[in-house]
PDB file of C-alpha atoms in Angstrom:
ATOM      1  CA  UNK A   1     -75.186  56.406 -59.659  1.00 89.00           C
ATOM      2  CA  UNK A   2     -75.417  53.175 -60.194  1.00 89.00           C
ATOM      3  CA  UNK A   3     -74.048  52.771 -63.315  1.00 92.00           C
ATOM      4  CA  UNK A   4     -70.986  55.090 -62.496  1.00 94.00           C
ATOM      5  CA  UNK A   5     -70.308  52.674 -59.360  1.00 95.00           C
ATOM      6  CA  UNK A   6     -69.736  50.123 -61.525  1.00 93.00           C
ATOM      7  CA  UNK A   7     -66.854  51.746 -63.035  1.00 96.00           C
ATOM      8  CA  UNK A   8     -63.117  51.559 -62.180  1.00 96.00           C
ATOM      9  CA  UNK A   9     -62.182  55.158 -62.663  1.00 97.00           C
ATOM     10  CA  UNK A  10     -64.894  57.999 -62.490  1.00 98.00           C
ATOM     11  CA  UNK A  11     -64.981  61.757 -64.063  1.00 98.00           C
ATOM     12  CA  UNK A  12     -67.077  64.049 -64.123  1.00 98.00           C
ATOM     13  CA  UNK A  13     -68.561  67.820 -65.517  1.00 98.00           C
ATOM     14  CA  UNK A  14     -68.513  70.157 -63.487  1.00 98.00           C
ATOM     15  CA  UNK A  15     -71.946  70.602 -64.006  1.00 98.00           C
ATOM     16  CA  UNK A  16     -72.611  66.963 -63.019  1.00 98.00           C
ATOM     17  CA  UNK A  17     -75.336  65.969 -59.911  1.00 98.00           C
ATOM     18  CA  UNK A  18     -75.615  62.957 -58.078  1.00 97.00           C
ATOM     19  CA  UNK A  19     -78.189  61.263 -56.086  1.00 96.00           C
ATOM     20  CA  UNK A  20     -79.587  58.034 -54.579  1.00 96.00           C
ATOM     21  CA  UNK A  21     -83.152  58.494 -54.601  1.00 94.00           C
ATOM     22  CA  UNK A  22     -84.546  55.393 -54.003  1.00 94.00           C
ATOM     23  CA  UNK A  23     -85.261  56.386 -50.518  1.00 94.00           C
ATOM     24  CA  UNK A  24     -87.812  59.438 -51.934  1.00 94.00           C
ATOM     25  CA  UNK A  25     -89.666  56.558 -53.427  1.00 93.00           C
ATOM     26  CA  UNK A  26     -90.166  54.174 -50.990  1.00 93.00           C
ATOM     27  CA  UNK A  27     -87.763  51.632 -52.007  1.00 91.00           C
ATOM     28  CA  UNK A  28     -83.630  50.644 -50.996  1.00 91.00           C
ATOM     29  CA  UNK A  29     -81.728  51.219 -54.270  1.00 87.00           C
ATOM     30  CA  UNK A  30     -81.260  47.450 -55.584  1.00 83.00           C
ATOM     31  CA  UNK A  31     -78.822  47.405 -58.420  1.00 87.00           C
ATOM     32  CA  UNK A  32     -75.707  47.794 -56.075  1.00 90.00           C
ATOM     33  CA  UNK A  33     -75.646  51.295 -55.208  1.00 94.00           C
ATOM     34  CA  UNK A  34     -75.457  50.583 -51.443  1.00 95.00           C
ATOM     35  CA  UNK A  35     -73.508  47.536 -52.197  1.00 93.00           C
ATOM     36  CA  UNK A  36     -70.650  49.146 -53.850  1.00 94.00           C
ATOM     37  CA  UNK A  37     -70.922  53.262 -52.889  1.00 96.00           C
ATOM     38  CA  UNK A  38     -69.454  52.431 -49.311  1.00 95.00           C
ATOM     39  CA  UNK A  39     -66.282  51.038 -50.772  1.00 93.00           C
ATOM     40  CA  UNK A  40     -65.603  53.551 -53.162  1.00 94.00           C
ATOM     41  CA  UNK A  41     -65.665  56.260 -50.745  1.00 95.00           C
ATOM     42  CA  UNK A  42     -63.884  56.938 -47.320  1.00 91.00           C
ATOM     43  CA  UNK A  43     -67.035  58.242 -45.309  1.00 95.00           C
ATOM     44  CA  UNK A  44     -69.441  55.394 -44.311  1.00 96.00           C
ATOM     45  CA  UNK A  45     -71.402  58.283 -42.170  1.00 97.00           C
ATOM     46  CA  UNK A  46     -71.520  60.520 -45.851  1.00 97.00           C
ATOM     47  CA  UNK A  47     -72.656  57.440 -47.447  1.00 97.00           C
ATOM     48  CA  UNK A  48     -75.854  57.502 -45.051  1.00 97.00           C
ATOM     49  CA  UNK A  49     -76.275  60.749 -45.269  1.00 98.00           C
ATOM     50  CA  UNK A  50     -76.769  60.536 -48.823  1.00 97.00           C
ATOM     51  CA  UNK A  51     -78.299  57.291 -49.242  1.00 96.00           C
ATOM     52  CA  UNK A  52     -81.045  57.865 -46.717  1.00 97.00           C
ATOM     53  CA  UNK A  53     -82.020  61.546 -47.693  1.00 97.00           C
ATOM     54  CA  UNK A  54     -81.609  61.467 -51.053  1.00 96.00           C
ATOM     55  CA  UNK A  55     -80.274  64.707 -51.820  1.00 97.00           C
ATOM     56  CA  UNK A  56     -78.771  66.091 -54.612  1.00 98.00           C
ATOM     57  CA  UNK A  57     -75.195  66.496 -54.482  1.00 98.00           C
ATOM     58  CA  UNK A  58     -72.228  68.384 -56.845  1.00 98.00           C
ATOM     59  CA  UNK A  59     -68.920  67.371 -58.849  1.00 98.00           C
ATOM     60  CA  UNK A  60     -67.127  69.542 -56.477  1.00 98.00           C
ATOM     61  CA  UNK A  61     -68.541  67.263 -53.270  1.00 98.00           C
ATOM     62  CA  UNK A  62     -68.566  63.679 -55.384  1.00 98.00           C
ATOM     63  CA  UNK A  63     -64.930  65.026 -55.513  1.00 98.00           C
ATOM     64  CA  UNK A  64     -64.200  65.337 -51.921  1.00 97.00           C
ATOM     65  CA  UNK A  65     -65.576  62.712 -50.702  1.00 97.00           C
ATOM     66  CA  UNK A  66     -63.546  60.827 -53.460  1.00 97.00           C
ATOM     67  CA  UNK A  67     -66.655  59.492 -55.509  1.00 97.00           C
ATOM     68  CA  UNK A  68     -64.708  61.029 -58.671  1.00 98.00           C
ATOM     69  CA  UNK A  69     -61.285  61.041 -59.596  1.00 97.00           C
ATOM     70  CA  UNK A  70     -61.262  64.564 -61.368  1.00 98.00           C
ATOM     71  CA  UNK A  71     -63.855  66.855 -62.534  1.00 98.00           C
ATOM     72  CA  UNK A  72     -63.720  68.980 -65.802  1.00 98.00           C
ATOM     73  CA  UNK A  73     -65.081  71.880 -66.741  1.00 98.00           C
ATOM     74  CA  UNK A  74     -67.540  70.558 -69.297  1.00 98.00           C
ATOM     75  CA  UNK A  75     -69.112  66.901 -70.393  1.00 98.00           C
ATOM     76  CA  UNK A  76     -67.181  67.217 -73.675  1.00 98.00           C
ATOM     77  CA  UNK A  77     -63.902  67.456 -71.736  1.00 98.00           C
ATOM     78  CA  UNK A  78     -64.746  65.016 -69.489  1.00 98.00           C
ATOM     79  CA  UNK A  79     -65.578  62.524 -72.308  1.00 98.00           C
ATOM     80  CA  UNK A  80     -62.104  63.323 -73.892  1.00 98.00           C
ATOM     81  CA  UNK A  81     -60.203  62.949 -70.789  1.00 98.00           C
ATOM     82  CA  UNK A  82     -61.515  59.635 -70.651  1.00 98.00           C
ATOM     83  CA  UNK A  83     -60.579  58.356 -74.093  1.00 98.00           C
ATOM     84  CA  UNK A  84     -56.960  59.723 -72.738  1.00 98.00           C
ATOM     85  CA  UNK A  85     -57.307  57.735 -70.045  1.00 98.00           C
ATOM     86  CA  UNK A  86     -58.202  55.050 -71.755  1.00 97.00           C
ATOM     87  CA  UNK A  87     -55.432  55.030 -74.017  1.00 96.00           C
ATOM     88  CA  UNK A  88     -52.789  55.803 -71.888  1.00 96.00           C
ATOM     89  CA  UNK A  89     -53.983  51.916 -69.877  1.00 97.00           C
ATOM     90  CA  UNK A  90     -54.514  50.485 -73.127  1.00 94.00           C
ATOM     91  CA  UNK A  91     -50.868  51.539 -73.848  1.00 93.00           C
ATOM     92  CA  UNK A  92     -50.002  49.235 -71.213  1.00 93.00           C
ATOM     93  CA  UNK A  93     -49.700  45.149 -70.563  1.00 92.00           C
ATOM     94  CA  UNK A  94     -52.748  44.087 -70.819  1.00 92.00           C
ATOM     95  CA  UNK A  95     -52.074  41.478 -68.048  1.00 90.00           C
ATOM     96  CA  UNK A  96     -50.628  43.501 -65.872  1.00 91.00           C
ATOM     97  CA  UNK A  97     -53.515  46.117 -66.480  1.00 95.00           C
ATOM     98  CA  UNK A  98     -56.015  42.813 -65.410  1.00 93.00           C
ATOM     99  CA  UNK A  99     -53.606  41.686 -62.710  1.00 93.00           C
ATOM    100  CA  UNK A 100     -53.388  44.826 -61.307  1.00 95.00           C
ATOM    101  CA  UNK A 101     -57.245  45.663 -61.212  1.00 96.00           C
ATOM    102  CA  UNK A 102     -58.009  42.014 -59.413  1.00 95.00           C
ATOM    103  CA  UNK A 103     -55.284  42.336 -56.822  1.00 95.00           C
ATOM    104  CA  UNK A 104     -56.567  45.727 -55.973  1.00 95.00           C
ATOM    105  CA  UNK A 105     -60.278  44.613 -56.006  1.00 93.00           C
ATOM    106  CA  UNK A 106     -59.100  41.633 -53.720  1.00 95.00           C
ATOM    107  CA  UNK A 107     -57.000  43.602 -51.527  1.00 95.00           C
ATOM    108  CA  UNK A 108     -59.726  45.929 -50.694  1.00 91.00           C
ATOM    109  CA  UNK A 109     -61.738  43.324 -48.990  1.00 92.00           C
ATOM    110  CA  UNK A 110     -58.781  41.219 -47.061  1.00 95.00           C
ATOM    111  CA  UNK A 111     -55.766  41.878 -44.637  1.00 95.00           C
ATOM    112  CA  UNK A 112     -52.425  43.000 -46.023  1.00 96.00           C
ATOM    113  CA  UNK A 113     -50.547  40.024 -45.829  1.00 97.00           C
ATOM    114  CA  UNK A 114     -53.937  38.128 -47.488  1.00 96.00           C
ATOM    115  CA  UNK A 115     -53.482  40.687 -50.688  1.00 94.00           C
ATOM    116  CA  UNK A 116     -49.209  40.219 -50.789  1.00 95.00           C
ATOM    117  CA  UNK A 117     -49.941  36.344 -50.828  1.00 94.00           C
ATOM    118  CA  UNK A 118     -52.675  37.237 -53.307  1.00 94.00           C
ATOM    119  CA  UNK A 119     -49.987  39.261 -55.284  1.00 94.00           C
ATOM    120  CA  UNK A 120     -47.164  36.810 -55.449  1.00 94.00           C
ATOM    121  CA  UNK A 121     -49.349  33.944 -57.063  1.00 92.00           C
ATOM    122  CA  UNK A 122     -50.386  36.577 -59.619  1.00 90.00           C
ATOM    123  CA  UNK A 123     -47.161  38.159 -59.731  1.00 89.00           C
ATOM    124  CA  UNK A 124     -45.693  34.491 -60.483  1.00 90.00           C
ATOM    125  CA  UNK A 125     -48.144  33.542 -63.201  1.00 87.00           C
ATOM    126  CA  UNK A 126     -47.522  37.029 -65.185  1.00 84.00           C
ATOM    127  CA  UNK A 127     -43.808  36.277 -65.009  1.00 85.00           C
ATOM    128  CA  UNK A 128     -44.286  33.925 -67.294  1.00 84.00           C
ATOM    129  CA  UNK A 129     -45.354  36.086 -69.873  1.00 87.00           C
ATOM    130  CA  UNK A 130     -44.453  37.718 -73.155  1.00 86.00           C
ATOM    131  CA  UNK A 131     -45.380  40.820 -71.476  1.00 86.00           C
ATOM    132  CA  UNK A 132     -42.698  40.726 -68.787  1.00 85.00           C
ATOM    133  CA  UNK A 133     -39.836  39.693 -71.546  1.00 85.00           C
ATOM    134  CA  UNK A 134     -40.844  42.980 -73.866  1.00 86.00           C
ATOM    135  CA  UNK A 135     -41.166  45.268 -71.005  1.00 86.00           C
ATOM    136  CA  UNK A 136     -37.694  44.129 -69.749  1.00 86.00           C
ATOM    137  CA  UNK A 137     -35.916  44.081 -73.042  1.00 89.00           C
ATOM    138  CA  UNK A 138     -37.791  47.997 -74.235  1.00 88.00           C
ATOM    139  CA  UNK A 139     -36.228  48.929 -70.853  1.00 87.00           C
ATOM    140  CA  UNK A 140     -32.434  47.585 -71.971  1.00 90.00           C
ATOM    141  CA  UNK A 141     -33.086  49.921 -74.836  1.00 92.00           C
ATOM    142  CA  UNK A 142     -35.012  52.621 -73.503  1.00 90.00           C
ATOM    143  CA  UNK A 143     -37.859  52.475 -75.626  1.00 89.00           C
ATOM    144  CA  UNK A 144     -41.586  52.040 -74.960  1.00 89.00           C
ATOM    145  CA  UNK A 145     -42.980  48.392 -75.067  1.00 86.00           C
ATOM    146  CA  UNK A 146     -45.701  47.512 -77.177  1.00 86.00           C
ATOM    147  CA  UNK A 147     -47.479  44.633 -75.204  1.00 85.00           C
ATOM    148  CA  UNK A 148     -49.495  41.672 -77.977  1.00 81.00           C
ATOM    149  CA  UNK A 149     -53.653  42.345 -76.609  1.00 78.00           C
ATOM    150  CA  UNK A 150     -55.310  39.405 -75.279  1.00 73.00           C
TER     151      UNK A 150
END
């Protein structure tokens, strides 16, 4: 879990189960489980639940509690909807990709009008860009951008 937590986006197998067992062994999981599970899912009260028991749970729950993005029917589909994934943001401006990742971080932990101040001073740095002038003149001729990587 722990590992996984660290992650922006999550899959899994369908096959896939999940625990927190610290608790089963006498100790508070340490290396940010209950640090970061709590703001990846909606349920503080399923976050207890599952911290302090330590059960075993499914894809199909990790899923509905929103732990996962999307579960696939094997490991080997899983893996190769990732690499999909994966190249369909590294298709993309690389600093909007990383501008878009810390705003939402930040936002997550401050008011609204704290993350649209937060987004304007990124929003004006990345206007300066390369990035901005490709994606504008692709658009003029309806074609795809390809963005320089950093």
């Amino acid at each position: 879990m722990d590992i996984s937590l660290a992650a922006d986006i999550r899959l899994c197998a369908a096959s896939t189960k999940f625990s927190v067992k610290e608790a089963d062994i006498g100790l508070a999981a340490d290396i940010g489980t209950l640090s970061r599970l709590p703001k990846a899912v909606a349920s503080f009260s399923w976050v207890k639940d599952v911290c302090m028991t330590a059960r075993i749970f499914g894809a199909d729950e990790a899923l509905r509690v929103g732990l996962v993005s999307e579960v696939l029917e094997s490991k080997a589909r899983a893996v190769e909807r990732a690499v999909e994934i994966a190249s369909l943001i590294g298709a993309k401006s690389p600093v909007a990709v990383q501008g878009t990742k810390e705003v939402l971080n930040y936002s997550r932990d401050h008011s609204v009008n704290e993350g649209l101040n937060y987004v304007a001073v990124w929003n004006s740095a990345m206007l300066q860009t390369q990035d901005v002038k490709d994606a504008m003149t692709a658009g003029l001729q309806k074609r795809t951008p390809k963005f320089s990587k950093l």
